[in-house]
Amino acid sequence: DTGVSQNPRHKITKRGQNVTFRCDPISEHNRLYWYRQTLGQGPEFLTYFQNEAQLEKSRLLSDRFSAERPKGSFSTLEIQRTEQGDSAMYLCASSLGVKQGSDQPQHFGDGTRLSIL
Amino acid sequence: SQQGEEDPQALSIQEGENATMNCSYKTSINNLQWYRQNSGRGLVHLILIRSNEREKHSGRLRVTLDTSKKSSSLLITASRAADTASYFCATGASSASKIIFGSGTRLSIRP
């Protein structure tokens, strides 16, 4: 079990630039989740995939955010025209889901910390 | 939006003492999970309790669930310095595959 891997660990960029993060889940996990976490708060759900299908997207996610999981394995999260409010930790998690439901533990990566200058 | 609210927001205890954290939520759930997060790291799953269960144990952890009060508690017995972390509850509904996290309790263990 190599765990969930996220790259890069840190990203510093200027306001208005585009950024892309990558998540490699545990290989046999079919579900993949993206969260955003700000200091002192719990993770906030952004979106989730079952295999390559994006099944749910938070209403909090603006059109500047897009996520893909093209082959049902790794996933990318892109933020276009970054704003200072996008500064946060972006966490990825994966789990094994057989049927609809949330009763499987999620395994988290160590996140990508985004800082917007 | 976050469904769970942990109480207290911060807790500092002496090593060896027990630590109790509470979580309250608003809507019906299928399960409730507890996670730990060390500073700068991802979350680690600790324990899951289903809506038809009232109590569950795992090592030094004891979780209770009261669906009538929409609340759960996490007890860590005989605390150790390595237990210093933030602890989050997360609720899941049967109709959804996502879980919703609370705002967490920051636990500090004094040597």
PDB file of C-alpha atoms in Angstrom:
ATOM      1  CA  ASP A   1       0.000   0.000   0.000  1.00  0.00           C
ATOM      2  CA  THR A   2       1.848   3.063  -1.244  1.00  0.00           C
ATOM      3  CA  GLY A   3      -0.812   5.452  -0.002  1.00  0.00           C
ATOM      4  CA  VAL A   4      -2.304   8.507  -1.693  1.00  0.00           C
ATOM      5  CA  SER A   5       0.278  10.763  -3.294  1.00  0.00           C
ATOM      6  CA  GLN A   6      -0.195  14.448  -4.060  1.00  0.00           C
ATOM      7  CA  ASN A   7       2.053  16.746  -6.078  1.00  0.00           C
ATOM      8  CA  PRO A   8       3.331  19.319  -5.637  1.00  0.00           C
ATOM      9  CA  ARG A   9       3.381  19.627  -1.836  1.00  0.00           C
ATOM     10  CA  HIS A  10       3.619  23.392  -2.034  1.00  0.00           C
ATOM     11  CA  LYS A  11       2.709  25.862  -4.767  1.00  0.00           C
ATOM     12  CA  ILE A  12       3.276  29.594  -4.640  1.00  0.00           C
ATOM     13  CA  THR A  13       1.906  31.636  -7.520  1.00  0.00           C
ATOM     14  CA  LYS A  14       0.806  35.130  -8.416  1.00  0.00           C
ATOM     15  CA  ARG A  15      -2.825  36.120  -8.520  1.00  0.00           C
ATOM     16  CA  GLY A  16      -4.336  35.497 -11.938  1.00  0.00           C
ATOM     17  CA  GLN A  17      -2.147  32.519 -12.817  1.00  0.00           C
ATOM     18  CA  ASN A  18      -3.471  29.008 -13.452  1.00  0.00           C
ATOM     19  CA  VAL A  19      -2.383  26.098 -11.257  1.00  0.00           C
ATOM     20  CA  THR A  20      -2.794  22.340 -11.551  1.00  0.00           C
ATOM     21  CA  PHE A  21      -2.458  19.744  -8.821  1.00  0.00           C
ATOM     22  CA  ARG A  22      -2.145  16.007  -9.230  1.00  0.00           C
ATOM     23  CA  CYS A  23      -3.411  13.169  -7.045  1.00  0.00           C
ATOM     24  CA  ASP A  24      -2.450   9.505  -7.352  1.00  0.00           C
ATOM     25  CA  PRO A  25      -4.864   7.408  -5.305  1.00  0.00           C
ATOM     26  CA  ILE A  26      -4.366   3.943  -3.862  1.00  0.00           C
ATOM     27  CA  SER A  27      -4.344   1.772  -6.969  1.00  0.00           C
ATOM     28  CA  GLU A  28      -7.365  -0.420  -6.275  1.00  0.00           C
ATOM     29  CA  HIS A  29      -9.566   2.445  -5.066  1.00  0.00           C
ATOM     30  CA  ASN A  30     -12.353   3.410  -7.464  1.00  0.00           C
ATOM     31  CA  ARG A  31     -13.447   6.579  -5.631  1.00  0.00           C
ATOM     32  CA  LEU A  32     -11.463   9.789  -5.483  1.00  0.00           C
ATOM     33  CA  TYR A  33     -12.335  12.961  -3.574  1.00  0.00           C
ATOM     34  CA  TRP A  34     -11.006  16.514  -3.572  1.00  0.00           C
ATOM     35  CA  TYR A  35     -11.287  18.783  -0.529  1.00  0.00           C
ATOM     36  CA  ARG A  36     -10.165  22.276   0.382  1.00  0.00           C
ATOM     37  CA  GLN A  37      -9.036  23.081   3.909  1.00  0.00           C
ATOM     38  CA  THR A  38      -8.315  26.484   5.384  1.00  0.00           C
ATOM     39  CA  LEU A  39      -6.514  27.112   8.655  1.00  0.00           C
ATOM     40  CA  GLY A  40      -8.472  25.992  11.701  1.00  0.00           C
ATOM     41  CA  GLN A  41     -11.279  24.430   9.671  1.00  0.00           C
ATOM     42  CA  GLY A  42     -12.234  20.948   8.599  1.00  0.00           C
ATOM     43  CA  PRO A  43     -11.886  19.755   5.009  1.00  0.00           C
ATOM     44  CA  GLU A  44     -14.574  21.166   2.710  1.00  0.00           C
ATOM     45  CA  PHE A  45     -15.877  18.842  -0.017  1.00  0.00           C
ATOM     46  CA  LEU A  46     -15.180  19.989  -3.586  1.00  0.00           C
ATOM     47  CA  THR A  47     -15.892  17.052  -5.880  1.00  0.00           C
ATOM     48  CA  TYR A  48     -15.748  13.287  -6.207  1.00  0.00           C
ATOM     49  CA  PHE A  49     -15.212  10.658  -8.887  1.00  0.00           C
ATOM     50  CA  GLN A  50     -16.310   7.067  -9.167  1.00  0.00           C
ATOM     51  CA  ASN A  51     -13.815   5.606 -11.617  1.00  0.00           C
ATOM     52  CA  GLU A  52     -13.580   8.251 -14.397  1.00  0.00           C
ATOM     53  CA  ALA A  53     -17.054   9.729 -13.834  1.00  0.00           C
ATOM     54  CA  GLN A  54     -17.354  12.965 -11.870  1.00  0.00           C
ATOM     55  CA  LEU A  55     -20.509  12.256  -9.889  1.00  0.00           C
ATOM     56  CA  GLU A  56     -20.802  15.292  -7.648  1.00  0.00           C
ATOM     57  CA  LYS A  57     -19.457  18.812  -7.555  1.00  0.00           C
ATOM     58  CA  SER A  58     -19.926  21.264  -4.701  1.00  0.00           C
ATOM     59  CA  ARG A  59     -22.015  24.346  -5.386  1.00  0.00           C
ATOM     60  CA  LEU A  60     -19.196  26.260  -3.713  1.00  0.00           C
ATOM     61  CA  LEU A  61     -16.916  25.342  -6.597  1.00  0.00           C
ATOM     62  CA  SER A  62     -16.770  28.208  -9.048  1.00  0.00           C
ATOM     63  CA  ASP A  63     -16.358  27.815 -12.792  1.00  0.00           C
ATOM     64  CA  ARG A  64     -12.655  28.535 -12.334  1.00  0.00           C
ATOM     65  CA  PHE A  65     -12.206  25.077 -10.813  1.00  0.00           C
ATOM     66  CA  SER A  66     -12.145  21.916 -12.886  1.00  0.00           C
ATOM     67  CA  ALA A  67     -11.180  18.363 -12.050  1.00  0.00           C
ATOM     68  CA  GLU A  68     -10.538  15.355 -14.226  1.00  0.00           C
ATOM     69  CA  ARG A  69      -9.832  11.671 -13.784  1.00  0.00           C
ATOM     70  CA  PRO A  70      -9.369  10.595 -17.394  1.00  0.00           C
ATOM     71  CA  LYS A  71      -8.549   6.920 -16.987  1.00  0.00           C
ATOM     72  CA  GLY A  72     -10.049   6.314 -13.580  1.00  0.00           C
ATOM     73  CA  SER A  73      -6.640   6.366 -11.941  1.00  0.00           C
ATOM     74  CA  PHE A  74      -4.871   9.666 -11.174  1.00  0.00           C
ATOM     75  CA  SER A  75      -6.769  12.953 -11.003  1.00  0.00           C
ATOM     76  CA  THR A  76      -5.932  16.591 -11.618  1.00  0.00           C
ATOM     77  CA  LEU A  77      -7.486  19.692 -10.101  1.00  0.00           C
ATOM     78  CA  GLU A  78      -7.012  22.932 -12.025  1.00  0.00           C
ATOM     79  CA  ILE A  79      -7.731  26.421 -10.775  1.00  0.00           C
ATOM     80  CA  GLN A  80      -7.831  29.131 -13.428  1.00  0.00           C
ATOM     81  CA  ARG A  81      -7.231  32.842 -12.804  1.00  0.00           C
ATOM     82  CA  THR A  82      -6.319  32.271  -9.164  1.00  0.00           C
ATOM     83  CA  GLU A  83      -7.530  34.678  -6.500  1.00  0.00           C
ATOM     84  CA  GLN A  84      -6.165  35.331  -3.010  1.00  0.00           C
ATOM     85  CA  GLY A  85      -9.155  33.522  -1.533  1.00  0.00           C
ATOM     86  CA  ASP A  86      -7.978  30.322  -3.217  1.00  0.00           C
ATOM     87  CA  SER A  87      -5.065  30.103  -0.765  1.00  0.00           C
ATOM     88  CA  ALA A  88      -5.657  26.865   1.137  1.00  0.00           C
ATOM     89  CA  MET A  89      -4.592  23.254   1.510  1.00  0.00           C
ATOM     90  CA  TYR A  90      -6.049  21.055  -1.232  1.00  0.00           C
ATOM     91  CA  LEU A  91      -6.499  17.470  -0.083  1.00  0.00           C
ATOM     92  CA  CYS A  92      -7.168  14.361  -2.106  1.00  0.00           C
ATOM     93  CA  ALA A  93      -8.615  11.141  -0.705  1.00  0.00           C
ATOM     94  CA  SER A  94      -9.519   7.766  -2.142  1.00  0.00           C
ATOM     95  CA  SER A  95     -11.698   4.885  -1.057  1.00  0.00           C
ATOM     96  CA  LEU A  96     -13.109   1.609  -2.268  1.00  0.00           C
ATOM     97  CA  GLY A  97     -16.842   1.862  -2.863  1.00  0.00           C
ATOM     98  CA  VAL A  98     -18.900  -1.128  -3.923  1.00  0.00           C
ATOM     99  CA  LYS A  99     -22.320   0.503  -3.866  1.00  0.00           C
ATOM    100  CA  GLN A 100     -23.707   3.943  -3.232  1.00  0.00           C
ATOM    101  CA  GLY A 101     -22.902   5.011   0.283  1.00  0.00           C
ATOM    102  CA  SER A 102     -20.282   6.710   2.387  1.00  0.00           C
ATOM    103  CA  ASP A 103     -19.359   3.917   4.786  1.00  0.00           C
ATOM    104  CA  GLN A 104     -15.872   3.203   3.528  1.00  0.00           C
ATOM    105  CA  PRO A 105     -12.886   4.907   5.175  1.00  0.00           C
ATOM    106  CA  GLN A 106     -11.194   7.535   3.075  1.00  0.00           C
ATOM    107  CA  HIS A 107      -7.418   7.534   2.746  1.00  0.00           C
ATOM    108  CA  PHE A 108      -5.907  10.987   2.449  1.00  0.00           C
ATOM    109  CA  GLY A 109      -2.781  12.347   0.854  1.00  0.00           C
ATOM    110  CA  ASP A 110      -0.718  15.005   2.606  1.00  0.00           C
ATOM    111  CA  GLY A 111      -2.171  17.744   0.429  1.00  0.00           C
ATOM    112  CA  THR A 112      -0.934  20.575  -1.753  1.00  0.00           C
ATOM    113  CA  ARG A 113      -0.595  23.908   0.034  1.00  0.00           C
ATOM    114  CA  LEU A 114      -1.425  26.760  -2.342  1.00  0.00           C
ATOM    115  CA  SER A 115      -0.312  30.297  -1.585  1.00  0.00           C
ATOM    116  CA  ILE A 116      -1.479  33.157  -3.816  1.00  0.00           C
ATOM    117  CA  LEU A 117       0.698  36.258  -3.746  1.00  0.00           C
TER     118      LEU A 117
ATOM    119  CA  SER B   1     -20.932  23.976   4.497  1.00  0.00           C
ATOM    120  CA  GLN B   2     -19.992  21.787   7.447  1.00  0.00           C
ATOM    121  CA  GLN B   3     -22.545  19.620   9.210  1.00  0.00           C
ATOM    122  CA  GLY B   4     -20.646  18.531  12.285  1.00  0.00           C
ATOM    123  CA  GLU B   5     -19.606  20.809  15.090  1.00  0.00           C
ATOM    124  CA  GLU B   6     -16.948  19.595  17.496  1.00  0.00           C
ATOM    125  CA  ASP B   7     -16.742  20.659  21.088  1.00  0.00           C
ATOM    126  CA  PRO B   8     -14.459  21.851  22.549  1.00  0.00           C
ATOM    127  CA  GLN B   9     -12.566  23.666  19.794  1.00  0.00           C
ATOM    128  CA  ALA B  10      -9.342  23.155  21.739  1.00  0.00           C
ATOM    129  CA  LEU B  11      -8.368  20.849  24.588  1.00  0.00           C
ATOM    130  CA  SER B  12      -5.138  20.658  26.579  1.00  0.00           C
ATOM    131  CA  ILE B  13      -4.576  17.786  29.018  1.00  0.00           C
ATOM    132  CA  GLN B  14      -1.757  16.095  30.892  1.00  0.00           C
ATOM    133  CA  GLU B  15      -0.209  12.950  29.454  1.00  0.00           C
ATOM    134  CA  GLY B  16      -1.930   9.907  30.862  1.00  0.00           C
ATOM    135  CA  GLU B  17      -5.308  11.614  31.286  1.00  0.00           C
ATOM    136  CA  ASN B  18      -8.355  10.795  29.188  1.00  0.00           C
ATOM    137  CA  ALA B  19      -9.541  13.132  26.441  1.00  0.00           C
ATOM    138  CA  THR B  20     -13.173  13.462  25.408  1.00  0.00           C
ATOM    139  CA  MET B  21     -14.351  15.272  22.288  1.00  0.00           C
ATOM    140  CA  ASN B  22     -17.938  15.748  21.196  1.00  0.00           C
ATOM    141  CA  CYS B  23     -19.558  16.122  17.808  1.00  0.00           C
ATOM    142  CA  SER B  24     -23.062  17.338  17.046  1.00  0.00           C
ATOM    143  CA  TYR B  25     -24.744  17.197  13.659  1.00  0.00           C
ATOM    144  CA  LYS B  26     -27.986  18.367  12.109  1.00  0.00           C
ATOM    145  CA  THR B  27     -29.430  15.890   9.624  1.00  0.00           C
ATOM    146  CA  SER B  28     -30.053  12.123   9.543  1.00  0.00           C
ATOM    147  CA  ILE B  29     -26.974  10.055   8.975  1.00  0.00           C
ATOM    148  CA  ASN B  30     -25.979   6.548   7.875  1.00  0.00           C
ATOM    149  CA  ASN B  31     -22.615   6.630   9.613  1.00  0.00           C
ATOM    150  CA  LEU B  32     -20.253   8.875  11.525  1.00  0.00           C
ATOM    151  CA  GLN B  33     -16.477   8.723  11.227  1.00  0.00           C
ATOM    152  CA  TRP B  34     -13.614  10.176  13.253  1.00  0.00           C
ATOM    153  CA  TYR B  35     -10.331  11.258  11.694  1.00  0.00           C
ATOM    154  CA  ARG B  36      -7.052  12.564  13.101  1.00  0.00           C
ATOM    155  CA  GLN B  37      -4.819  15.147  11.429  1.00  0.00           C
ATOM    156  CA  ASN B  38      -1.278  15.945  12.474  1.00  0.00           C
ATOM    157  CA  SER B  39      -0.010  19.410  11.622  1.00  0.00           C
ATOM    158  CA  GLY B  40       0.738  19.785   7.923  1.00  0.00           C
ATOM    159  CA  ARG B  41      -0.373  16.262   7.082  1.00  0.00           C
ATOM    160  CA  GLY B  42      -3.416  14.556   5.632  1.00  0.00           C
ATOM    161  CA  LEU B  43      -6.212  13.021   7.666  1.00  0.00           C
ATOM    162  CA  VAL B  44      -6.046   9.511   9.054  1.00  0.00           C
ATOM    163  CA  HIS B  45      -9.203   7.448   9.528  1.00  0.00           C
ATOM    164  CA  LEU B  46      -9.679   6.309  13.141  1.00  0.00           C
ATOM    165  CA  ILE B  47     -13.062   4.676  13.495  1.00  0.00           C
ATOM    166  CA  LEU B  48     -16.490   4.428  11.844  1.00  0.00           C
ATOM    167  CA  ILE B  49     -19.759   3.918  13.687  1.00  0.00           C
ATOM    168  CA  ARG B  50     -23.003   3.150  11.859  1.00  0.00           C
ATOM    169  CA  SER B  51     -26.352   4.701  12.731  1.00  0.00           C
ATOM    170  CA  ASN B  52     -27.619   1.411  14.227  1.00  0.00           C
ATOM    171  CA  GLU B  53     -24.635   1.149  16.584  1.00  0.00           C
ATOM    172  CA  ARG B  54     -24.336   2.886  19.937  1.00  0.00           C
ATOM    173  CA  GLU B  55     -20.735   2.266  20.926  1.00  0.00           C
ATOM    174  CA  LYS B  56     -17.550   1.085  19.309  1.00  0.00           C
ATOM    175  CA  HIS B  57     -14.010   0.476  20.553  1.00  0.00           C
ATOM    176  CA  SER B  58     -10.641   0.404  18.846  1.00  0.00           C
ATOM    177  CA  GLY B  59      -7.570   0.178  21.053  1.00  0.00           C
ATOM    178  CA  ARG B  60      -7.549   3.257  23.297  1.00  0.00           C
ATOM    179  CA  LEU B  61     -10.444   4.810  21.375  1.00  0.00           C
ATOM    180  CA  ARG B  62     -14.084   4.615  22.365  1.00  0.00           C
ATOM    181  CA  VAL B  63     -16.801   6.187  20.237  1.00  0.00           C
ATOM    182  CA  THR B  64     -20.449   6.581  21.170  1.00  0.00           C
ATOM    183  CA  LEU B  65     -23.344   7.637  18.971  1.00  0.00           C
ATOM    184  CA  ASP B  66     -26.726   8.979  20.109  1.00  0.00           C
ATOM    185  CA  THR B  67     -28.899   9.444  17.029  1.00  0.00           C
ATOM    186  CA  SER B  68     -31.795  10.844  19.078  1.00  0.00           C
ATOM    187  CA  LYS B  69     -29.554  13.710  20.217  1.00  0.00           C
ATOM    188  CA  LYS B  70     -27.644  13.816  16.931  1.00  0.00           C
ATOM    189  CA  SER B  71     -24.347  13.632  18.761  1.00  0.00           C
ATOM    190  CA  SER B  72     -21.231  11.508  19.083  1.00  0.00           C
ATOM    191  CA  SER B  73     -18.264  11.454  21.413  1.00  0.00           C
ATOM    192  CA  LEU B  74     -14.686  10.263  21.013  1.00  0.00           C
ATOM    193  CA  LEU B  75     -12.812   9.172  24.121  1.00  0.00           C
ATOM    194  CA  ILE B  76      -9.055   8.654  24.042  1.00  0.00           C
ATOM    195  CA  THR B  77      -7.860   6.881  27.166  1.00  0.00           C
ATOM    196  CA  ALA B  78      -4.393   7.123  28.725  1.00  0.00           C
ATOM    197  CA  SER B  79      -3.331   9.909  26.366  1.00  0.00           C
ATOM    198  CA  ARG B  80       0.202  10.075  24.951  1.00  0.00           C
ATOM    199  CA  ALA B  81       2.248  12.912  23.479  1.00  0.00           C
ATOM    200  CA  ALA B  82       1.742  11.341  20.040  1.00  0.00           C
ATOM    201  CA  ASP B  83      -2.020  11.913  20.367  1.00  0.00           C
ATOM    202  CA  THR B  84      -1.443  15.665  19.915  1.00  0.00           C
ATOM    203  CA  ALA B  85      -3.382  16.454  16.727  1.00  0.00           C
ATOM    204  CA  SER B  86      -6.663  17.816  15.409  1.00  0.00           C
ATOM    205  CA  TYR B  87      -9.627  15.457  15.507  1.00  0.00           C
ATOM    206  CA  PHE B  88     -12.555  15.714  13.098  1.00  0.00           C
ATOM    207  CA  CYS B  89     -15.903  14.008  12.939  1.00  0.00           C
ATOM    208  CA  ALA B  90     -17.491  13.416   9.541  1.00  0.00           C
ATOM    209  CA  THR B  91     -21.030  12.350   8.757  1.00  0.00           C
ATOM    210  CA  GLY B  92     -22.295  10.316   5.853  1.00  0.00           C
ATOM    211  CA  ALA B  93     -25.791   9.801   4.501  1.00  0.00           C
ATOM    212  CA  SER B  94     -27.007   6.566   2.926  1.00  0.00           C
ATOM    213  CA  SER B  95     -28.028   8.426  -0.240  1.00  0.00           C
ATOM    214  CA  ALA B  96     -24.597   9.936  -0.814  1.00  0.00           C
ATOM    215  CA  SER B  97     -21.054   8.760  -1.256  1.00  0.00           C
ATOM    216  CA  LYS B  98     -19.455  11.841   0.284  1.00  0.00           C
ATOM    217  CA  ILE B  99     -18.893  12.716   3.939  1.00  0.00           C
ATOM    218  CA  ILE B 100     -19.138  16.130   5.540  1.00  0.00           C
ATOM    219  CA  PHE B 101     -16.517  17.198   8.082  1.00  0.00           C
ATOM    220  CA  GLY B 102     -16.873  19.307  11.181  1.00  0.00           C
ATOM    221  CA  SER B 103     -14.495  22.063  12.217  1.00  0.00           C
ATOM    222  CA  GLY B 104     -12.426  19.886  14.534  1.00  0.00           C
ATOM    223  CA  THR B 105     -10.997  19.777  18.054  1.00  0.00           C
ATOM    224  CA  ARG B 106      -7.323  20.638  18.547  1.00  0.00           C
ATOM    225  CA  LEU B 107      -5.919  18.328  21.205  1.00  0.00           C
ATOM    226  CA  SER B 108      -2.634  19.083  22.981  1.00  0.00           C
ATOM    227  CA  ILE B 109      -1.049  16.584  25.347  1.00  0.00           C
ATOM    228  CA  ARG B 110       1.282  18.140  27.926  1.00  0.00           C
ATOM    229  CA  PRO B 111       4.239  15.968  29.010  1.00  0.00           C
TER     230      PRO B 111
END
